[in-house]
CSV table of C-alpha atoms in Angstrom, one decimal:
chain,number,residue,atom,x,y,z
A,682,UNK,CA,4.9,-22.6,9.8
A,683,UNK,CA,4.5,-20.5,6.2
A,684,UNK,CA,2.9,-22.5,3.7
A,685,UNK,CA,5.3,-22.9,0.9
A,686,UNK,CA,2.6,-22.9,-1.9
A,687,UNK,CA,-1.2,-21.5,-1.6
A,688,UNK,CA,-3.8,-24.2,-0.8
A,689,UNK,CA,-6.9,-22.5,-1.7
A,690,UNK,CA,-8.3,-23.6,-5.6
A,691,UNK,CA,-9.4,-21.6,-7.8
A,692,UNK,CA,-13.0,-23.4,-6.9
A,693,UNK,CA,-12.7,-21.4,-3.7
A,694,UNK,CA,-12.4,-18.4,-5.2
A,695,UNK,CA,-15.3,-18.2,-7.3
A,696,UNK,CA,-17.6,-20.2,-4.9
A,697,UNK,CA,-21.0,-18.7,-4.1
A,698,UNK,CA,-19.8,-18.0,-0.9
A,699,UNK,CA,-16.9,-16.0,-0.9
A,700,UNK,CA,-18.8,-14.0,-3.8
A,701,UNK,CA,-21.2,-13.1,-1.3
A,702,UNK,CA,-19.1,-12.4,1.6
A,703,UNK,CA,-16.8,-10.6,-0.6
A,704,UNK,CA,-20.3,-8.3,-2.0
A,705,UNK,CA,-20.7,-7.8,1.8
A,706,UNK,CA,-17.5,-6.7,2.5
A,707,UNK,CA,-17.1,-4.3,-1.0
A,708,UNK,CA,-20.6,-2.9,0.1
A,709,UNK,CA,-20.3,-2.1,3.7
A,710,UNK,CA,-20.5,1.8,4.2
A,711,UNK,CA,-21.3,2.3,0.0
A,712,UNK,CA,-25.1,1.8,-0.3
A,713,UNK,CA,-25.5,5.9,-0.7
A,714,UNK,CA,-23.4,4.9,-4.3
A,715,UNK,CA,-25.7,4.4,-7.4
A,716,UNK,CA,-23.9,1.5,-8.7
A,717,UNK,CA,-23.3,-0.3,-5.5
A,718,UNK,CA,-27.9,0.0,-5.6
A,719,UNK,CA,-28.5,-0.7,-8.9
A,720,UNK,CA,-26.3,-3.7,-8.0
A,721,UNK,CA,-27.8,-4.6,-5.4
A,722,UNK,CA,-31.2,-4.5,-6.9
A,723,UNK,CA,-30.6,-7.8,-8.7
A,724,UNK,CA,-27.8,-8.9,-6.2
A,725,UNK,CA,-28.5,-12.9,-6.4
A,726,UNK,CA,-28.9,-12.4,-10.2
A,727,UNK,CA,-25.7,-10.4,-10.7
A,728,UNK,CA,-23.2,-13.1,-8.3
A,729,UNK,CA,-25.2,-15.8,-10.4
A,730,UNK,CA,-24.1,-14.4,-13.2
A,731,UNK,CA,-20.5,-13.4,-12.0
A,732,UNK,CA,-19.7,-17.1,-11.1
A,733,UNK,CA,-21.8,-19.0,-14.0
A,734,UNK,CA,-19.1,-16.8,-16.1
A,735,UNK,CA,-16.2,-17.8,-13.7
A,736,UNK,CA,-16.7,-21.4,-14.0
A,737,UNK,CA,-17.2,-21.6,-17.6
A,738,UNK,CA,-14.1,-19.2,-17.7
A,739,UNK,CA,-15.8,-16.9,-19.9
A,740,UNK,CA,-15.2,-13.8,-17.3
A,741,UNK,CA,-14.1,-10.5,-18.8
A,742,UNK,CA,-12.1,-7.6,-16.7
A,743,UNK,CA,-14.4,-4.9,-17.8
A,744,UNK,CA,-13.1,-1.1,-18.8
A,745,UNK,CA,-11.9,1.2,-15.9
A,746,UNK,CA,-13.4,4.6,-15.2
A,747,UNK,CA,-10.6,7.5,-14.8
A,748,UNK,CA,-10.8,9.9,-12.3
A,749,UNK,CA,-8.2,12.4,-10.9
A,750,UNK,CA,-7.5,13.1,-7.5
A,751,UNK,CA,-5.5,15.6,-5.1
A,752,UNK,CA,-4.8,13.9,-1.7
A,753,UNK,CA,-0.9,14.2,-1.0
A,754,UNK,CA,0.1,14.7,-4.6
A,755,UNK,CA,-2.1,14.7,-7.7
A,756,UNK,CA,-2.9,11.1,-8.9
A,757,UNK,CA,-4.8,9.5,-11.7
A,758,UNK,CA,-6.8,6.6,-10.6
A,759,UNK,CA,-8.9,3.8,-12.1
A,760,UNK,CA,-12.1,2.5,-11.2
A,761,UNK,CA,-13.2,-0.8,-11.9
A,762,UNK,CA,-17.0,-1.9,-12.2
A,763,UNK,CA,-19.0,-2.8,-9.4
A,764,UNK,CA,-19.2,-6.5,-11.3
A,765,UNK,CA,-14.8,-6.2,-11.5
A,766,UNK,CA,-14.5,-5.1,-7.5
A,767,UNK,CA,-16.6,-7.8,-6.2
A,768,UNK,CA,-13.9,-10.3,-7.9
A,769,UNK,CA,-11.3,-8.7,-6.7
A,770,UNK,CA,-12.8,-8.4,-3.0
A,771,UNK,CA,-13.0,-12.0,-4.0
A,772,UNK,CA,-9.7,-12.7,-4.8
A,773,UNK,CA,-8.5,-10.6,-1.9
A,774,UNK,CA,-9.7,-12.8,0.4
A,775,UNK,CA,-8.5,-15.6,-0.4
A,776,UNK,CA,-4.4,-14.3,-1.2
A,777,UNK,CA,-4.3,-11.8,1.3
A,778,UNK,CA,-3.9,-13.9,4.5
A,779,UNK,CA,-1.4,-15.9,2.6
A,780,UNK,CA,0.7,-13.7,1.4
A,781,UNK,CA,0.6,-11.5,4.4
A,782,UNK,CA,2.5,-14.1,6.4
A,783,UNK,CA,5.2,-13.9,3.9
A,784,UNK,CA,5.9,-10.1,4.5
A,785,UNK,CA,8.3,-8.9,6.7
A,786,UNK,CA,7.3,-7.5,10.1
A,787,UNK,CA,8.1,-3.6,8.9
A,788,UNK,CA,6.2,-3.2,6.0
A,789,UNK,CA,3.2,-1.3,6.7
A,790,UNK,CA,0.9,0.1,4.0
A,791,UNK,CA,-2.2,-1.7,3.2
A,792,UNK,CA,-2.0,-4.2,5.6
A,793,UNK,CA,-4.4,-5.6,8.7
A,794,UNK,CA,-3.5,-5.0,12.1
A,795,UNK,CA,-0.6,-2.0,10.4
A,796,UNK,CA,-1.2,1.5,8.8
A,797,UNK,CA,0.3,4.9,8.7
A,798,UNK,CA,0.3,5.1,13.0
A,799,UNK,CA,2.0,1.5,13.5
A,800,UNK,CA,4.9,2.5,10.9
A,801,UNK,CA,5.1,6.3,12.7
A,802,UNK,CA,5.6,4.6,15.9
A,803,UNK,CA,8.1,2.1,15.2
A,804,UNK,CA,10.1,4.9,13.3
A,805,UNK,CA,10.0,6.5,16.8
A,806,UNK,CA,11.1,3.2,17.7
A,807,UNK,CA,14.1,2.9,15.7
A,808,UNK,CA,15.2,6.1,15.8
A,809,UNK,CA,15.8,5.3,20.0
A,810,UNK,CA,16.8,2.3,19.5
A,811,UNK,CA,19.6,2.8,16.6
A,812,UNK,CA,20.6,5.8,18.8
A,813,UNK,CA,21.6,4.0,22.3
A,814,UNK,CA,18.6,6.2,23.7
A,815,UNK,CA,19.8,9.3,21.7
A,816,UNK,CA,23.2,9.1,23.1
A,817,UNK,CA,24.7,8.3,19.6
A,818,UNK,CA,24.1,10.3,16.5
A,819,UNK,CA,21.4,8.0,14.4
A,820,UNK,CA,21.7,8.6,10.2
A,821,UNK,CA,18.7,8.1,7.9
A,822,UNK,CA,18.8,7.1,4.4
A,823,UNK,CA,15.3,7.6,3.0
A,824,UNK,CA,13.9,7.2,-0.3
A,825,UNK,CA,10.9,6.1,-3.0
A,826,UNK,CA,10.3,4.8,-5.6
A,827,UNK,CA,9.4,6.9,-8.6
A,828,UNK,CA,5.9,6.8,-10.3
A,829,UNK,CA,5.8,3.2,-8.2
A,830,UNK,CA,2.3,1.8,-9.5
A,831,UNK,CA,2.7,2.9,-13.1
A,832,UNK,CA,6.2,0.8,-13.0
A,833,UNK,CA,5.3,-2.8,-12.0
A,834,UNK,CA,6.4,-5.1,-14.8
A,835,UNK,CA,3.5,-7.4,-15.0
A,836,UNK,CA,5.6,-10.5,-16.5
A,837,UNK,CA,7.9,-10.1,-13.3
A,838,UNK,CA,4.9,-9.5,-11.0
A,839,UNK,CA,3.2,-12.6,-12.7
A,840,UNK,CA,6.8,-14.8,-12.6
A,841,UNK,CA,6.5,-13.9,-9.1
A,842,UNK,CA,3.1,-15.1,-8.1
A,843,UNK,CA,3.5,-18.8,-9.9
A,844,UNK,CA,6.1,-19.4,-7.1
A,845,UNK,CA,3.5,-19.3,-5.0
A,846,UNK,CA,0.1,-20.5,-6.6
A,847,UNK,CA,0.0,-23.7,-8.8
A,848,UNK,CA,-3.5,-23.6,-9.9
A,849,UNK,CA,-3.5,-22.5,-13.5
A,850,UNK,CA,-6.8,-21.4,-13.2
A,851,UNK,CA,-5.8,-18.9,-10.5
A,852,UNK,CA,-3.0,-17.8,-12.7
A,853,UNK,CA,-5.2,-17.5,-15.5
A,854,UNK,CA,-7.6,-14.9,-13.6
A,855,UNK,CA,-4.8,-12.9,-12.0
A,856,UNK,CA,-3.2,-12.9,-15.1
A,857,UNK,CA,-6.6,-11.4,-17.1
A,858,UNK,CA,-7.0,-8.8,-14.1
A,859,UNK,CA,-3.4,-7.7,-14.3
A,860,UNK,CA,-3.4,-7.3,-18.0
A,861,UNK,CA,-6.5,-5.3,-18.1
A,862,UNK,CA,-4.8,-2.1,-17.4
A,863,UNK,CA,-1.7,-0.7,-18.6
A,864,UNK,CA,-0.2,2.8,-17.9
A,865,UNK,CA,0.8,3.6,-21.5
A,866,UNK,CA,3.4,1.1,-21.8
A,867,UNK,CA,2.1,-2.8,-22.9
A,868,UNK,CA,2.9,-5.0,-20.0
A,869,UNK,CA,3.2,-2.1,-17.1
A,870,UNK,CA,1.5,-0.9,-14.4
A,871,UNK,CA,-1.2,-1.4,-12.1
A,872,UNK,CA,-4.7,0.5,-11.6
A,873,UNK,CA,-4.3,2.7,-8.5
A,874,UNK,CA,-7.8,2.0,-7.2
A,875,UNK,CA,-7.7,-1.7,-7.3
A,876,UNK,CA,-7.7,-3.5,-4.1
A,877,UNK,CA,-5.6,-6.2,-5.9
A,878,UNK,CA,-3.0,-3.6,-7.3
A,879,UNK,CA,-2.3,-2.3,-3.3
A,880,UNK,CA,-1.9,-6.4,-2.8
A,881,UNK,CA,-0.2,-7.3,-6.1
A,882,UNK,CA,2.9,-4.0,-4.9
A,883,UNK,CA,3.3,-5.6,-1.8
A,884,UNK,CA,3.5,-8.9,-3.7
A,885,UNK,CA,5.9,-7.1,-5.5
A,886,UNK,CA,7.8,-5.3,-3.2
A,887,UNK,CA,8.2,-8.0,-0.8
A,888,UNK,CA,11.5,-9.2,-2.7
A,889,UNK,CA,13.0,-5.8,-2.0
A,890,UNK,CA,12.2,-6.5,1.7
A,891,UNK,CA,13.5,-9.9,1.8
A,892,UNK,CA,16.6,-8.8,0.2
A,893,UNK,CA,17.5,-5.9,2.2
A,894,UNK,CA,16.9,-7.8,5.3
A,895,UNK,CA,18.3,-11.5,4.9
A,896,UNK,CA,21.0,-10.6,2.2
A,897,UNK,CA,22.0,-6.6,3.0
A,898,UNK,CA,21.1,-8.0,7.0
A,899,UNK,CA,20.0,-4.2,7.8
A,900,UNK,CA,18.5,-4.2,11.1
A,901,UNK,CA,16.8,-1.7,11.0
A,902,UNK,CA,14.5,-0.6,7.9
A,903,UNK,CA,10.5,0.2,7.7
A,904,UNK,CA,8.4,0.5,3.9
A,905,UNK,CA,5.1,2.2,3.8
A,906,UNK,CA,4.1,1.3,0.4
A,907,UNK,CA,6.6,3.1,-2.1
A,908,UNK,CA,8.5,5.3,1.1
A,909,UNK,CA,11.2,3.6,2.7
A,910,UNK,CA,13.4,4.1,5.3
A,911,UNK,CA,17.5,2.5,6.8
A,912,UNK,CA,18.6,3.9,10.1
A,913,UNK,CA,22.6,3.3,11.2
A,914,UNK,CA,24.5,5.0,13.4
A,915,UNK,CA,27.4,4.8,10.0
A,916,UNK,CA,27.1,7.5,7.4
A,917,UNK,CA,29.3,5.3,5.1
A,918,UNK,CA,27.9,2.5,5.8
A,919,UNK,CA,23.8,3.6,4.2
A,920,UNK,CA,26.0,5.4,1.4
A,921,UNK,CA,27.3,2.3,0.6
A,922,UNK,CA,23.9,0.5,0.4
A,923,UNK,CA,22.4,3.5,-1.7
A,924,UNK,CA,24.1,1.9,-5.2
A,925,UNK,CA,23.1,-2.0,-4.0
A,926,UNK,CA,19.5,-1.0,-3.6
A,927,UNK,CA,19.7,0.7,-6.7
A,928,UNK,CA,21.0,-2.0,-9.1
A,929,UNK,CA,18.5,-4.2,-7.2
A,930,UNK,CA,15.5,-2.4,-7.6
A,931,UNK,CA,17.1,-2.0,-11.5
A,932,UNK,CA,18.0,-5.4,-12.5
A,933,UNK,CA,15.1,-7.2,-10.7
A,934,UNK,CA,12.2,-5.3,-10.5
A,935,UNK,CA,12.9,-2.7,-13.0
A,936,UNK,CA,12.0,0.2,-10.5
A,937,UNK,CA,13.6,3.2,-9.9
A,938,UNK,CA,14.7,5.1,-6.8
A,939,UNK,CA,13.2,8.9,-7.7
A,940,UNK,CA,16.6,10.7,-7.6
A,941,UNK,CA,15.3,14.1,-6.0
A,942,UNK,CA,14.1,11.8,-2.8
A,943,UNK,CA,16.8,10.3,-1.7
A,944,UNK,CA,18.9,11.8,1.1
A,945,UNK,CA,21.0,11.0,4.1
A,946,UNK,CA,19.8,13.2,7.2
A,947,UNK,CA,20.6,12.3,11.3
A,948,UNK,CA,17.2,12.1,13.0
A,949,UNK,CA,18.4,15.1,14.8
A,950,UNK,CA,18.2,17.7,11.8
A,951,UNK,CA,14.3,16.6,11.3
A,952,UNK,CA,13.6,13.5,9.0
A,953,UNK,CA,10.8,13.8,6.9
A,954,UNK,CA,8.5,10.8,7.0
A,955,UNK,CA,5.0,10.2,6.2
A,956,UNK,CA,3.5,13.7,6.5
A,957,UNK,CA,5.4,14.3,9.4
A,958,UNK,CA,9.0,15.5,10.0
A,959,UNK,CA,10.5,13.3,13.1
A,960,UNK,CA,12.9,14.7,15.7
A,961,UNK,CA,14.4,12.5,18.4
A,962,UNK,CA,11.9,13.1,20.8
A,963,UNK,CA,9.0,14.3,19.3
A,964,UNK,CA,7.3,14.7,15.6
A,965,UNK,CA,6.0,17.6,14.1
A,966,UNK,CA,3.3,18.1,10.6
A,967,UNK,CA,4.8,18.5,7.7
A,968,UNK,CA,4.0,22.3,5.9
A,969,UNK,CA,2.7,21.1,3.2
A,970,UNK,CA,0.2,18.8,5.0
A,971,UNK,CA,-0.8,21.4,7.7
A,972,UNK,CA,-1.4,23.7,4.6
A,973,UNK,CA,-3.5,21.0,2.4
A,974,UNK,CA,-5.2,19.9,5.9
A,975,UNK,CA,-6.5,23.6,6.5
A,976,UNK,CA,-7.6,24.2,2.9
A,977,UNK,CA,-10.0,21.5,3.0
A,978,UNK,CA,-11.3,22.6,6.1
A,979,UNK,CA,-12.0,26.2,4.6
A,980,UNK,CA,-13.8,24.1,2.0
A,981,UNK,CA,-15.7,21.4,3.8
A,982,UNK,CA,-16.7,21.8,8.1
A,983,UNK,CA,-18.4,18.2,8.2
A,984,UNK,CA,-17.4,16.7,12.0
A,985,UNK,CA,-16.4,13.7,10.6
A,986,UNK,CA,-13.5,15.8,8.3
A,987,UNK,CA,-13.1,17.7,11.8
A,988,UNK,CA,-12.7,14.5,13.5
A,989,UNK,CA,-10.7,12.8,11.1
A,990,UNK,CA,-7.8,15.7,11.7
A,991,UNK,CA,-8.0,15.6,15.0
A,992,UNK,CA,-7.4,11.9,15.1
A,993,UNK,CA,-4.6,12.5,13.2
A,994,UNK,CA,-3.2,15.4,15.1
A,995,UNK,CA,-3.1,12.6,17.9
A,996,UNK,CA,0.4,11.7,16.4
A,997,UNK,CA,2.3,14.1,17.2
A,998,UNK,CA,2.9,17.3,18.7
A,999,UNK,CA,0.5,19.8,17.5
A,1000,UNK,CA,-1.9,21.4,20.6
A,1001,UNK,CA,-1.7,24.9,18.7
A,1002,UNK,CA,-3.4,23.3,15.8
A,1003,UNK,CA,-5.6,21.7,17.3
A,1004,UNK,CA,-6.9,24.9,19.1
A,1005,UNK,CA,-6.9,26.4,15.8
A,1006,UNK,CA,-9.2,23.4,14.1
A,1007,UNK,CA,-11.3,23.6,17.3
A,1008,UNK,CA,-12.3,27.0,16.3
A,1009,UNK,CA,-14.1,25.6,13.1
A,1010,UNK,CA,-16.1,24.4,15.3
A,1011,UNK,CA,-17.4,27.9,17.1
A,1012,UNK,CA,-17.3,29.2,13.3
């Protein structure tokens, strides 16, 4: 059975424990980084201090460190201190298996036990299913959410999480981490970078999943973080959901649907999906991410980036590129 309310304290939090096994966890494959060594230096000194200033709530969110980025898409994100990212591992701990019991079964980015191949395959999943075994034409209303992060209304997000948690001193410290960043507008947005901001959107976004599948009763929907996906074998029927979602997303979560990613497509014509465009029976890469994917090979031959592709590849149907990545190796 779900707990209705979160049993953990905010003593829990901040005990010298989970401070520790949180510093484990934040540190495991960074001790090349300078700060994670100069942190580590004076570790028992350092979580000391971190929870002396916990308990006598005189913690601070420090200042975030911009940085830009170009995986998918270029993306500004914001890194925290080494001090800041041991809390939030921290914090993590103790709301994440909580709140993940509250999430619907379909939603699949930044979760345990999930991730980018889980939601792939039960697109593939859906796609046979909603189709009688692709003997009835499937349609596919996908969508995002525009500039998703930058959008979260902290108020709402913080109205939210006191359903759930009824220690004010909890609330006080999630509230203090929320407000610490804003994306140019007071009261809005969350730090990409943060591991709290990937829990806080799911947070978040979890009322859109709970109300497109126990009020709009749609059978069949996935999310991966801002992405999202309705199959039905009636056209009408996902045109008619396109203006409900909309106000929804509007009214209660002050999000918008990006207008120039929206469509309705059947599976049959290709449906593009997480880096990968989906047929009935098989999936093929995305241009753009073949394209990006051999740049950075022509820039960096490490195994493990040669690996990592490969791995990838795995997904779908793609021997002749494999072959050619193979041949970076012989180069």
């Amino acid at each position: 059975m779900i707990r209705n309310f979160l049993i953990h304290t905010y003593e829990h939090i901040i005990s010298l424990e989970n401070l520790l096994l949180a510093w484990k966890e934040f540190s495991r494959g960074k001790n090349n980084k300078n700060g994670v060594q100069e942190f580590k230096l004076r570790l028992m000194d350092n979580i000391l201090a971190l929870h002396a200033d916990l308990k006598d709530r005189t913690y601070t969110h420090g200042k975030y460190q911009a940085r830009k980025i170009n995986d998918t898409k270029p993306r500004d994100i914001h890194i925290a201190t080494i001090r800041d990212r041991v809390l939030h591992r921290a914090i993590y701990r103790i709301l994440y298996p909580f709140y993940d019991r509250k999430f619907i079964f379909d939603s699949y980015s930044c979760r345990l036990g999930k991730g980018t191949h889980k939601a792939l395959n039960r697109f593939r999943d859906f796609g046979k299913k909603a189709s009688f075994n692709h003997t009835k034409t499937v349609w596919i209303l996908k969508g995002d959410i525009k500039k998703c992060f930058a959008s979260i209304d902290q108020k709402i997000l913080f109205e939210i999480l006191k359903r759930d948690i009824k220690d004010k001193n909890i609330l006080l410290l999630l509230r203090d981490i929320i407000k610490s960043f804003y994306s140019g507008i007071i009261y809005k947005g969350l730090p990409l970078g943060n591991l709290t901001s990937q829990l806080f959107v799911n947070i978040y976004l979890n009322e859109f999943d709970q109300f497109v599948k126990h009020k709009l009763n749609v059978k069949y929907y996935i999310r991966y973080a801002d992405d999202f996906v309705f199959f039905s074998q009636d056209r009408e029927e996902l045109e008619k959901i396109i203006p409900i979602i909309t106000e929804f997303l509007l009214k209660k979560l002050k999000l918008t649907i990006h207008p120039n990613k929206i469509f309705i497509k059947t599976l049959a014509s290709g449906v593009d999906f997480l880096g990968w465009v989906h047929f009935p029976y098989h999936r093929v890469l995305r241009t753009s991410t073949k394209c990006r994917m051999f740049r950075r090979l022509e820039e960096s031959q490490k195994e493990e980036t040669l690996l990592s592709y490969l791995g990838m590849l795995g997904y779908g149907n793609t021997k002749k590129i494999i072959d050619k990545i193979l041949l970076y190796r012989v180069l």
